[in-house]
Amino acid sequence: MRSFMGTWRLVRLALRRDRITIPVTLGLTVAMVAGSAPALASAYPDYQARLEYVISSVPSIVGRFFQGTIQGVSLGSILIAETFLSAVVIVAVMSIFIVSRHTRYNEEIGAGELIGSMEVGRNAPLSAALIVAVVANLIVAVVIFLFLARVPALSRTGSIFFVSSLAMSGIFFSGLTAVTVQLSDYRRGANALAIGALVTFFMIRAVGDSLGKVSLGGLRVTASWVSWLSPLGWASQTLPYYANRLLPLVLLFIGFLLTTLMGFFILSKRDVGSSIFPSKPGPARAKSSLTSAGGLARRLQRNSFYGWLAGFVLTGLMVGVMVTDFRNLFEQNAVWKQLLGNSGATENFTASVLGVMFPRMAAMLAGYVVSALIKMYDEEGYGRIEFLITTALSKTKWFFSHVTTIVIGITMSLAAMGLAGGLGYLARASVKEVSLLNVVLSSLANVPAMMLFMAIILIVFAIRGRFVKTFAWSFYAYVVLIDSLVRIFKWPDWLSKLSPFSHTPAVPSSNVDIWPLIFMTIIAIVLFFLAADLFRRRDLNLS
Amino acid sequence: MKNRSVISISGLVKDFGRFRALNGLNLEVKEKEIHGFLGPNGSGKSTTIRILLGLLNKTTGQASLFDSDPWKDSTQLHRRLAYVPGDVNLWPNLSGGEIIDLLGDLRGGLDEKLRTELLESFSLDPTKKFRTYSKGSRQKVALVAALASDVELYVLDEPTSGFDPLMEAVFQIHMRKLKQRGKTVLLSSHILAEVEALCDTVTIIRDGKTVETGKLSNIQKLQRTTFRIETKKSAKEVVKLGGVHGYKEEGQKSTFEVEPGHLEAVVKLLATLELTHIISNPPKLEKLFLQLYKDKPEAK
Ligand SMILES: Nc1ncnc2c1ncn2[C@@H]1O[C@H](COP(=O)(O)OP(=O)(O)OP(=O)(O)O)[C@@H](O)[C@H]1O
Ligand SMILES: [Mg+2]
């Protein structure tokens, strides 16, 4: 047990270092779930209103994909559809960050060595990190429960299962991260592995839920067995407020135990600072493709680009394959008719669906732009820019080396999403309403919105570099969530119009409104140059 | 000296918000000299250097580099210099060799022969990923990248703070080579022995102000010389002469310090005291340094 010595000291240290992160995540999750509950209760006050919600949601494949399966007519079932999976993703990400930060990141910056030489055992940092993660999840669960318990239409038992399932998901991912931090030898790698697993699990569950069967007279969906392959599937299969199953919680807990044991096992076999996949030596000379501003920018952006590219391709494929399913829903569903009618292209069904789906997917995948811009800012934040712009490279050239790389990345990703979508569509559809080129164009129509999104963040970067991370993630959360928030809380419409993605027209269609595309492109380019100039004039952030 | 100025700074002020980091600083570096730039932690050395390189904009005052404005013409100026920042934080995933080539190419190409020679003499393995280097090796990467370029001016901000004595010696050899090739160097350092060994001129700053500048030999001349003597007769009499400080006596041995203008009188007196042993120490930079830093600045 000596190897666990000092754990409590490290727990206290970690809690102190996380005194901002944990409350912020807590606030975010609580606000989302606990804030939605009363709002939903007043938006769907009676059986009739809830019934309408359920009837329109049950057949929606998109709904199943992002919100899971609907379980009967109740406020709880609506609450779950609107908040559960997003909350799970948030606590999962929080748990991943907590564990990697207090283990691998410490080793990376050398604090691990310091801690290792203090009176703490070898296993103490990982145990402390896990304890902090578990405690953080339990706090989230308790606080949310206290709020939910005050909504009369939600059963106590149901709420207990809701929050337990949420917390167990977070705890599961902290266990998973206990393994990934042993595998990669620095934090980004460990986070990327864990988040990759999260995305994969989300997708598996999404596919499983989408393949589910409608039952109970069209009021609930039974997920297919595929969902049971994913821990996120387990989390939603507790079916709070409907079946309140215990088995999935047990599965999550076993998963946590096994991954944690594995994490400690690998830890016992490796040196401090090393990993199972240690870094290999690099080349003694640089290739000529590296030794220019653009070459360096491409090299720095490369790995995360490939990761996101996979996300774009998967998303495209999913949209393409599912377009055909929409056709059937469309025939029966007035809500969808209305939604698609608004997009301005009713004569070609497939084109309309793509026109609705692609901008939403693009908004979600704008996370690529955020992470790429943060990579760019890190050059300044970590002081590496000091080496670069004291060579013959100017600040402006440096700035555009990244901007161009990212714009090309955006174009390639959206082209790939369109291509995958087109191929998926053609493979599945019996009647070909649109050509491959049409689908690709429909996806590429989001390039201007994505560029504008990027340009707005760059302005903040150019004015106050330090703020860029916070701003970029907040703006991203905004474009992803605003549509749903406007719908749930009945906020004014112009709030969604603030998102560039709401201005992408449906392409292809006979009456494409091309002007938004042109305007957005022009504004984005003007903002790029403005940002370059502001950046040139400001002091660098040097520690 | 007829050499023209490479760096010329006067009355430089830099504010960070309300905090005044530089407060009327002066610095003059002539062509072909190695200029030591000294000052306690937080006195503003790195800030001065960053203004000189156009990384920060000055608040007021004059700063010119090769007779141009470092903020406006930074890119053209950067072609003529190589810089090693105080914090060496580079791309964790690139190898040392890749970083050296990258920075060299961005600077307009590096001298292959020098590159090989520098890697050899600093015994730096270029195939390691940057994140796996030790502190000293990280600094070597930055230093090799800078020294492998053939430019007019080298700006080095505490380049050797992580070096072992062996590497320190190698560093000094390379600095002397630069001097032979007629290069100019601005060397900020806390290692006084290094400054004494290498620099022709020094500037010492404190709280963002220049407190001492000039040729090292001239500055040293202004300082007190320490005497350790053994005499048969008591040497107490020297205290009566002007400019003698800190007199201590222990049997036949005594020690004291003498101001520069009073040496002759002291030596004449000593000759009359039946001197058996004498050591006179030239003023050490360290002493000067401590003297300048310990005095509180005059109250305003
Ligand atoms: N970006 C900044 N914002 C606010 N204050 C700063 C900033 N950069 C430097 N300072 C302050 O300016 C002063 C001078 O810092 P500088 O880094 O130039 O000192 P230095 O002489 O290089 O010290 P050291 O010997 O420790 O390297 C310090 O008090 C520092 O805290
Ligand atoms: Mg400094």
PDB file of C-alpha atoms in Angstrom, chain B residues 33-229:
ATOM      1  CA  GLU B  33      31.901  43.904 -29.942  1.00  0.00           C
ATOM      2  CA  ILE B  34      30.559  41.345 -27.525  1.00  0.00           C
ATOM      3  CA  HIS B  35      28.336  43.337 -25.251  1.00  0.00           C
ATOM      4  CA  GLY B  36      27.292  41.945 -21.877  1.00  0.00           C
ATOM      5  CA  PHE B  37      23.809  42.833 -20.713  1.00  0.00           C
ATOM      6  CA  LEU B  38      23.371  42.351 -16.988  1.00  0.00           C
ATOM      7  CA  GLY B  39      20.730  42.984 -14.397  1.00  0.00           C
ATOM      8  CA  PRO B  40      18.842  41.214 -11.639  1.00  0.00           C
ATOM      9  CA  ASN B  41      15.766  39.086 -12.328  1.00  0.00           C
ATOM     10  CA  GLY B  42      12.893  41.127 -13.608  1.00  0.00           C
ATOM     11  CA  SER B  43      15.014  44.175 -14.326  1.00  0.00           C
ATOM     12  CA  GLY B  44      13.907  44.273 -17.960  1.00  0.00           C
ATOM     13  CA  LYS B  45      16.616  42.566 -20.021  1.00  0.00           C
ATOM     14  CA  SER B  46      14.306  40.298 -21.954  1.00  0.00           C
ATOM     15  CA  THR B  47      11.819  43.108 -22.431  1.00  0.00           C
ATOM     16  CA  THR B  48      14.528  45.342 -23.905  1.00  0.00           C
ATOM     17  CA  ILE B  49      15.628  42.592 -26.247  1.00  0.00           C
ATOM     18  CA  ARG B  50      12.068  41.941 -27.373  1.00  0.00           C
ATOM     19  CA  ILE B  51      11.540  45.590 -28.188  1.00  0.00           C
ATOM     20  CA  LEU B  52      14.791  45.544 -30.094  1.00  0.00           C
ATOM     21  CA  LEU B  53      13.487  42.634 -32.148  1.00  0.00           C
ATOM     22  CA  GLY B  54      10.090  44.166 -32.813  1.00  0.00           C
ATOM     23  CA  LEU B  55       8.255  41.559 -30.762  1.00  0.00           C
ATOM     24  CA  LEU B  56       6.945  44.249 -28.439  1.00  0.00           C
ATOM     25  CA  ASN B  57       6.218  47.854 -29.243  1.00  0.00           C
ATOM     26  CA  LYS B  58       7.912  50.468 -27.058  1.00  0.00           C
ATOM     27  CA  THR B  59       5.832  52.953 -25.084  1.00  0.00           C
ATOM     28  CA  THR B  60       8.196  55.908 -25.577  1.00  0.00           C
ATOM     29  CA  GLY B  61      11.882  56.555 -26.151  1.00  0.00           C
ATOM     30  CA  GLN B  62      14.332  55.763 -28.915  1.00  0.00           C
ATOM     31  CA  ALA B  63      15.352  52.349 -30.134  1.00  0.00           C
ATOM     32  CA  SER B  64      17.199  51.642 -33.318  1.00  0.00           C
ATOM     33  CA  LEU B  65      18.771  48.553 -34.741  1.00  0.00           C
ATOM     34  CA  PHE B  66      21.119  48.908 -37.726  1.00  0.00           C
ATOM     35  CA  ASP B  67      19.834  52.496 -37.868  1.00  0.00           C
ATOM     36  CA  SER B  68      16.257  51.364 -38.520  1.00  0.00           C
ATOM     37  CA  ASP B  69      13.096  51.194 -36.462  1.00  0.00           C
ATOM     38  CA  PRO B  70      12.844  47.665 -35.054  1.00  0.00           C
ATOM     39  CA  TRP B  71       9.035  47.702 -34.888  1.00  0.00           C
ATOM     40  CA  LYS B  72       8.416  48.961 -38.428  1.00  0.00           C
ATOM     41  CA  ASP B  73      11.214  47.246 -40.285  1.00  0.00           C
ATOM     42  CA  SER B  74      11.416  44.114 -38.184  1.00  0.00           C
ATOM     43  CA  THR B  75      11.270  41.611 -41.010  1.00  0.00           C
ATOM     44  CA  GLN B  76      14.118  43.143 -43.021  1.00  0.00           C
ATOM     45  CA  LEU B  77      16.167  43.523 -39.842  1.00  0.00           C
ATOM     46  CA  HIS B  78      15.606  39.927 -38.812  1.00  0.00           C
ATOM     47  CA  ARG B  79      17.469  38.737 -41.906  1.00  0.00           C
ATOM     48  CA  ARG B  80      20.605  40.244 -40.419  1.00  0.00           C
ATOM     49  CA  LEU B  81      20.427  38.677 -36.972  1.00  0.00           C
ATOM     50  CA  ALA B  82      19.946  35.456 -35.085  1.00  0.00           C
ATOM     51  CA  TYR B  83      18.193  35.266 -31.743  1.00  0.00           C
ATOM     52  CA  VAL B  84      18.086  32.811 -28.878  1.00  0.00           C
ATOM     53  CA  PRO B  85      15.207  33.614 -26.488  1.00  0.00           C
ATOM     54  CA  GLY B  86      15.467  33.070 -22.758  1.00  0.00           C
ATOM     55  CA  ASP B  87      12.750  30.424 -22.685  1.00  0.00           C
ATOM     56  CA  VAL B  88      13.494  27.666 -25.113  1.00  0.00           C
ATOM     57  CA  ASN B  89      10.143  26.092 -25.772  1.00  0.00           C
ATOM     58  CA  LEU B  90       9.989  24.467 -29.188  1.00  0.00           C
ATOM     59  CA  TRP B  91       7.818  21.977 -31.020  1.00  0.00           C
ATOM     60  CA  PRO B  92       7.705  18.846 -28.862  1.00  0.00           C
ATOM     61  CA  ASN B  93       7.166  16.579 -31.846  1.00  0.00           C
ATOM     62  CA  LEU B  94       9.930  17.809 -34.124  1.00  0.00           C
ATOM     63  CA  SER B  95      13.453  16.476 -33.799  1.00  0.00           C
ATOM     64  CA  GLY B  96      16.320  18.780 -32.909  1.00  0.00           C
ATOM     65  CA  GLY B  97      17.718  18.407 -36.427  1.00  0.00           C
ATOM     66  CA  GLU B  98      14.395  19.344 -37.989  1.00  0.00           C
ATOM     67  CA  ILE B  99      14.103  22.425 -35.801  1.00  0.00           C
ATOM     68  CA  ILE B 100      17.624  23.571 -36.635  1.00  0.00           C
ATOM     69  CA  ASP B 101      16.942  23.195 -40.363  1.00  0.00           C
ATOM     70  CA  LEU B 102      13.544  24.836 -40.107  1.00  0.00           C
ATOM     71  CA  LEU B 103      14.799  27.917 -38.295  1.00  0.00           C
ATOM     72  CA  GLY B 104      17.877  28.061 -40.503  1.00  0.00           C
ATOM     73  CA  ASP B 105      15.843  27.950 -43.711  1.00  0.00           C
ATOM     74  CA  LEU B 106      13.398  30.539 -42.442  1.00  0.00           C
ATOM     75  CA  ARG B 107      16.380  32.748 -41.693  1.00  0.00           C
ATOM     76  CA  GLY B 108      17.498  32.338 -45.287  1.00  0.00           C
ATOM     77  CA  GLY B 109      19.649  29.236 -45.190  1.00  0.00           C
ATOM     78  CA  LEU B 110      22.328  27.938 -42.855  1.00  0.00           C
ATOM     79  CA  ASP B 111      25.965  27.132 -43.231  1.00  0.00           C
ATOM     80  CA  GLU B 112      26.244  23.353 -43.585  1.00  0.00           C
ATOM     81  CA  LYS B 113      29.815  23.213 -42.382  1.00  0.00           C
ATOM     82  CA  LEU B 114      29.013  25.247 -39.310  1.00  0.00           C
ATOM     83  CA  ARG B 115      25.961  23.133 -38.606  1.00  0.00           C
ATOM     84  CA  THR B 116      27.966  19.919 -38.554  1.00  0.00           C
ATOM     85  CA  GLU B 117      30.733  21.500 -36.529  1.00  0.00           C
ATOM     86  CA  LEU B 118      28.342  22.940 -33.942  1.00  0.00           C
ATOM     87  CA  LEU B 119      26.416  19.687 -33.506  1.00  0.00           C
ATOM     88  CA  GLU B 120      29.732  17.942 -33.046  1.00  0.00           C
ATOM     89  CA  SER B 121      31.230  20.340 -30.545  1.00  0.00           C
ATOM     90  CA  PHE B 122      28.063  20.664 -28.463  1.00  0.00           C
ATOM     91  CA  SER B 123      27.640  16.864 -28.758  1.00  0.00           C
ATOM     92  CA  LEU B 124      23.960  17.249 -29.566  1.00  0.00           C
ATOM     93  CA  ASP B 125      22.014  14.299 -30.946  1.00  0.00           C
ATOM     94  CA  PRO B 126      19.792  15.798 -33.670  1.00  0.00           C
ATOM     95  CA  THR B 127      17.477  12.796 -33.949  1.00  0.00           C
ATOM     96  CA  LYS B 128      15.779  13.166 -30.591  1.00  0.00           C
ATOM     97  CA  LYS B 129      12.296  14.613 -30.412  1.00  0.00           C
ATOM     98  CA  PHE B 130      12.454  18.014 -28.797  1.00  0.00           C
ATOM     99  CA  ARG B 131      10.308  16.969 -25.860  1.00  0.00           C
ATOM    100  CA  THR B 132      12.774  14.274 -24.892  1.00  0.00           C
ATOM    101  CA  TYR B 133      15.779  16.625 -24.602  1.00  0.00           C
ATOM    102  CA  SER B 134      17.129  17.732 -21.247  1.00  0.00           C
ATOM    103  CA  LYS B 135      17.085  21.420 -20.334  1.00  0.00           C
ATOM    104  CA  GLY B 136      20.652  21.985 -21.441  1.00  0.00           C
ATOM    105  CA  SER B 137      20.103  20.155 -24.716  1.00  0.00           C
ATOM    106  CA  ARG B 138      17.036  22.231 -25.468  1.00  0.00           C
ATOM    107  CA  GLN B 139      19.162  25.324 -25.196  1.00  0.00           C
ATOM    108  CA  LYS B 140      21.767  23.723 -27.410  1.00  0.00           C
ATOM    109  CA  VAL B 141      19.154  23.216 -30.120  1.00  0.00           C
ATOM    110  CA  ALA B 142      18.258  26.900 -30.066  1.00  0.00           C
ATOM    111  CA  LEU B 143      21.885  27.943 -29.904  1.00  0.00           C
ATOM    112  CA  VAL B 144      23.018  25.711 -32.757  1.00  0.00           C
ATOM    113  CA  ALA B 145      20.098  26.951 -34.875  1.00  0.00           C
ATOM    114  CA  ALA B 146      21.196  30.523 -34.262  1.00  0.00           C
ATOM    115  CA  LEU B 147      24.954  30.076 -34.569  1.00  0.00           C
ATOM    116  CA  ALA B 148      24.699  27.996 -37.749  1.00  0.00           C
ATOM    117  CA  SER B 149      23.422  31.052 -39.600  1.00  0.00           C
ATOM    118  CA  ASP B 150      25.949  33.503 -40.920  1.00  0.00           C
ATOM    119  CA  VAL B 151      24.490  36.859 -39.873  1.00  0.00           C
ATOM    120  CA  GLU B 152      25.833  40.172 -38.583  1.00  0.00           C
ATOM    121  CA  LEU B 153      24.323  40.250 -35.114  1.00  0.00           C
ATOM    122  CA  TYR B 154      23.639  37.549 -32.536  1.00  0.00           C
ATOM    123  CA  VAL B 155      21.192  38.338 -29.748  1.00  0.00           C
ATOM    124  CA  LEU B 156      21.459  35.778 -26.969  1.00  0.00           C
ATOM    125  CA  ASP B 157      19.196  35.933 -23.927  1.00  0.00           C
ATOM    126  CA  GLU B 158      20.715  33.790 -21.182  1.00  0.00           C
ATOM    127  CA  PRO B 159      21.850  31.159 -23.672  1.00  0.00           C
ATOM    128  CA  THR B 160      23.856  29.064 -21.233  1.00  0.00           C
ATOM    129  CA  SER B 161      21.769  28.973 -18.076  1.00  0.00           C
ATOM    130  CA  GLY B 162      21.407  25.176 -18.289  1.00  0.00           C
ATOM    131  CA  PHE B 163      24.945  24.328 -19.420  1.00  0.00           C
ATOM    132  CA  ASP B 164      27.471  22.253 -17.558  1.00  0.00           C
ATOM    133  CA  PRO B 165      31.029  23.686 -17.249  1.00  0.00           C
ATOM    134  CA  LEU B 166      32.219  21.682 -20.236  1.00  0.00           C
ATOM    135  CA  MET B 167      29.501  23.074 -22.480  1.00  0.00           C
ATOM    136  CA  GLU B 168      30.105  26.531 -21.061  1.00  0.00           C
ATOM    137  CA  ALA B 169      33.687  26.248 -22.302  1.00  0.00           C
ATOM    138  CA  VAL B 170      32.499  25.123 -25.741  1.00  0.00           C
ATOM    139  CA  PHE B 171      30.124  28.072 -25.821  1.00  0.00           C
ATOM    140  CA  GLN B 172      32.955  30.468 -25.045  1.00  0.00           C
ATOM    141  CA  ILE B 173      35.065  29.013 -27.825  1.00  0.00           C
ATOM    142  CA  HIS B 174      32.265  29.646 -30.311  1.00  0.00           C
ATOM    143  CA  MET B 175      31.769  33.167 -29.053  1.00  0.00           C
ATOM    144  CA  ARG B 176      35.447  33.908 -29.613  1.00  0.00           C
ATOM    145  CA  LYS B 177      35.177  32.528 -33.127  1.00  0.00           C
ATOM    146  CA  LEU B 178      32.283  34.877 -33.792  1.00  0.00           C
ATOM    147  CA  LYS B 179      34.412  37.745 -32.586  1.00  0.00           C
ATOM    148  CA  GLN B 180      37.249  36.736 -34.878  1.00  0.00           C
ATOM    149  CA  ARG B 181      34.826  36.742 -37.776  1.00  0.00           C
ATOM    150  CA  GLY B 182      33.871  40.311 -36.906  1.00  0.00           C
ATOM    151  CA  LYS B 183      30.378  39.611 -35.621  1.00  0.00           C
ATOM    152  CA  THR B 184      28.482  41.603 -33.046  1.00  0.00           C
ATOM    153  CA  VAL B 185      26.936  39.889 -30.028  1.00  0.00           C
ATOM    154  CA  LEU B 186      24.497  41.086 -27.401  1.00  0.00           C
ATOM    155  CA  LEU B 187      24.759  38.625 -24.536  1.00  0.00           C
ATOM    156  CA  SER B 188      22.349  38.767 -21.627  1.00  0.00           C
ATOM    157  CA  SER B 189      23.621  36.593 -18.822  1.00  0.00           C
ATOM    158  CA  HIS B 190      23.653  35.976 -15.108  1.00  0.00           C
ATOM    159  CA  ILE B 191      26.932  34.092 -15.316  1.00  0.00           C
ATOM    160  CA  LEU B 192      29.429  36.778 -14.442  1.00  0.00           C
ATOM    161  CA  ALA B 193      32.487  34.686 -15.121  1.00  0.00           C
ATOM    162  CA  GLU B 194      31.201  34.201 -18.645  1.00  0.00           C
ATOM    163  CA  VAL B 195      30.687  37.923 -19.110  1.00  0.00           C
ATOM    164  CA  GLU B 196      34.141  38.686 -17.733  1.00  0.00           C
ATOM    165  CA  ALA B 197      35.696  36.146 -20.029  1.00  0.00           C
ATOM    166  CA  LEU B 198      33.912  37.215 -23.195  1.00  0.00           C
ATOM    167  CA  CYS B 199      32.662  40.778 -23.131  1.00  0.00           C
ATOM    168  CA  ASP B 200      34.443  43.932 -24.186  1.00  0.00           C
ATOM    169  CA  THR B 201      31.696  46.176 -22.948  1.00  0.00           C
ATOM    170  CA  VAL B 202      28.827  45.728 -20.536  1.00  0.00           C
ATOM    171  CA  THR B 203      25.619  47.464 -19.619  1.00  0.00           C
ATOM    172  CA  ILE B 204      24.138  46.865 -16.215  1.00  0.00           C
ATOM    173  CA  ILE B 205      20.504  47.678 -15.626  1.00  0.00           C
ATOM    174  CA  ARG B 206      18.251  47.680 -12.640  1.00  0.00           C
ATOM    175  CA  ASP B 207      14.519  48.363 -12.368  1.00  0.00           C
ATOM    176  CA  GLY B 208      14.339  49.221 -16.054  1.00  0.00           C
ATOM    177  CA  LYS B 209      17.140  51.800 -15.908  1.00  0.00           C
ATOM    178  CA  THR B 210      20.767  51.695 -16.940  1.00  0.00           C
ATOM    179  CA  VAL B 211      23.008  52.010 -13.898  1.00  0.00           C
ATOM    180  CA  GLU B 212      26.413  51.379 -15.427  1.00  0.00           C
ATOM    181  CA  THR B 213      27.722  51.047 -18.925  1.00  0.00           C
ATOM    182  CA  GLY B 214      31.040  51.096 -20.719  1.00  0.00           C
ATOM    183  CA  LYS B 215      34.167  49.084 -21.345  1.00  0.00           C
ATOM    184  CA  LEU B 216      34.571  46.317 -18.845  1.00  0.00           C
ATOM    185  CA  SER B 217      38.139  47.423 -18.132  1.00  0.00           C
ATOM    186  CA  ASN B 218      37.015  50.990 -17.497  1.00  0.00           C
ATOM    187  CA  ILE B 219      34.264  49.895 -15.177  1.00  0.00           C
ATOM    188  CA  GLN B 220      36.666  47.722 -13.301  1.00  0.00           C
ATOM    189  CA  LYS B 221      39.044  50.654 -12.996  1.00  0.00           C
ATOM    190  CA  LEU B 222      36.359  52.555 -11.158  1.00  0.00           C
ATOM    191  CA  GLN B 223      36.146  49.886  -8.516  1.00  0.00           C
ATOM    192  CA  ARG B 224      38.098  49.310  -5.330  1.00  0.00           C
ATOM    193  CA  THR B 225      41.077  47.026  -5.322  1.00  0.00           C
ATOM    194  CA  THR B 226      41.381  44.556  -2.477  1.00  0.00           C
ATOM    195  CA  PHE B 227      44.725  44.196  -0.674  1.00  0.00           C
ATOM    196  CA  ARG B 228      45.862  41.330   1.539  1.00  0.00           C
ATOM    197  CA  ILE B 229      49.222  42.023   3.139  1.00  0.00           C
TER     198      ILE B 229
END
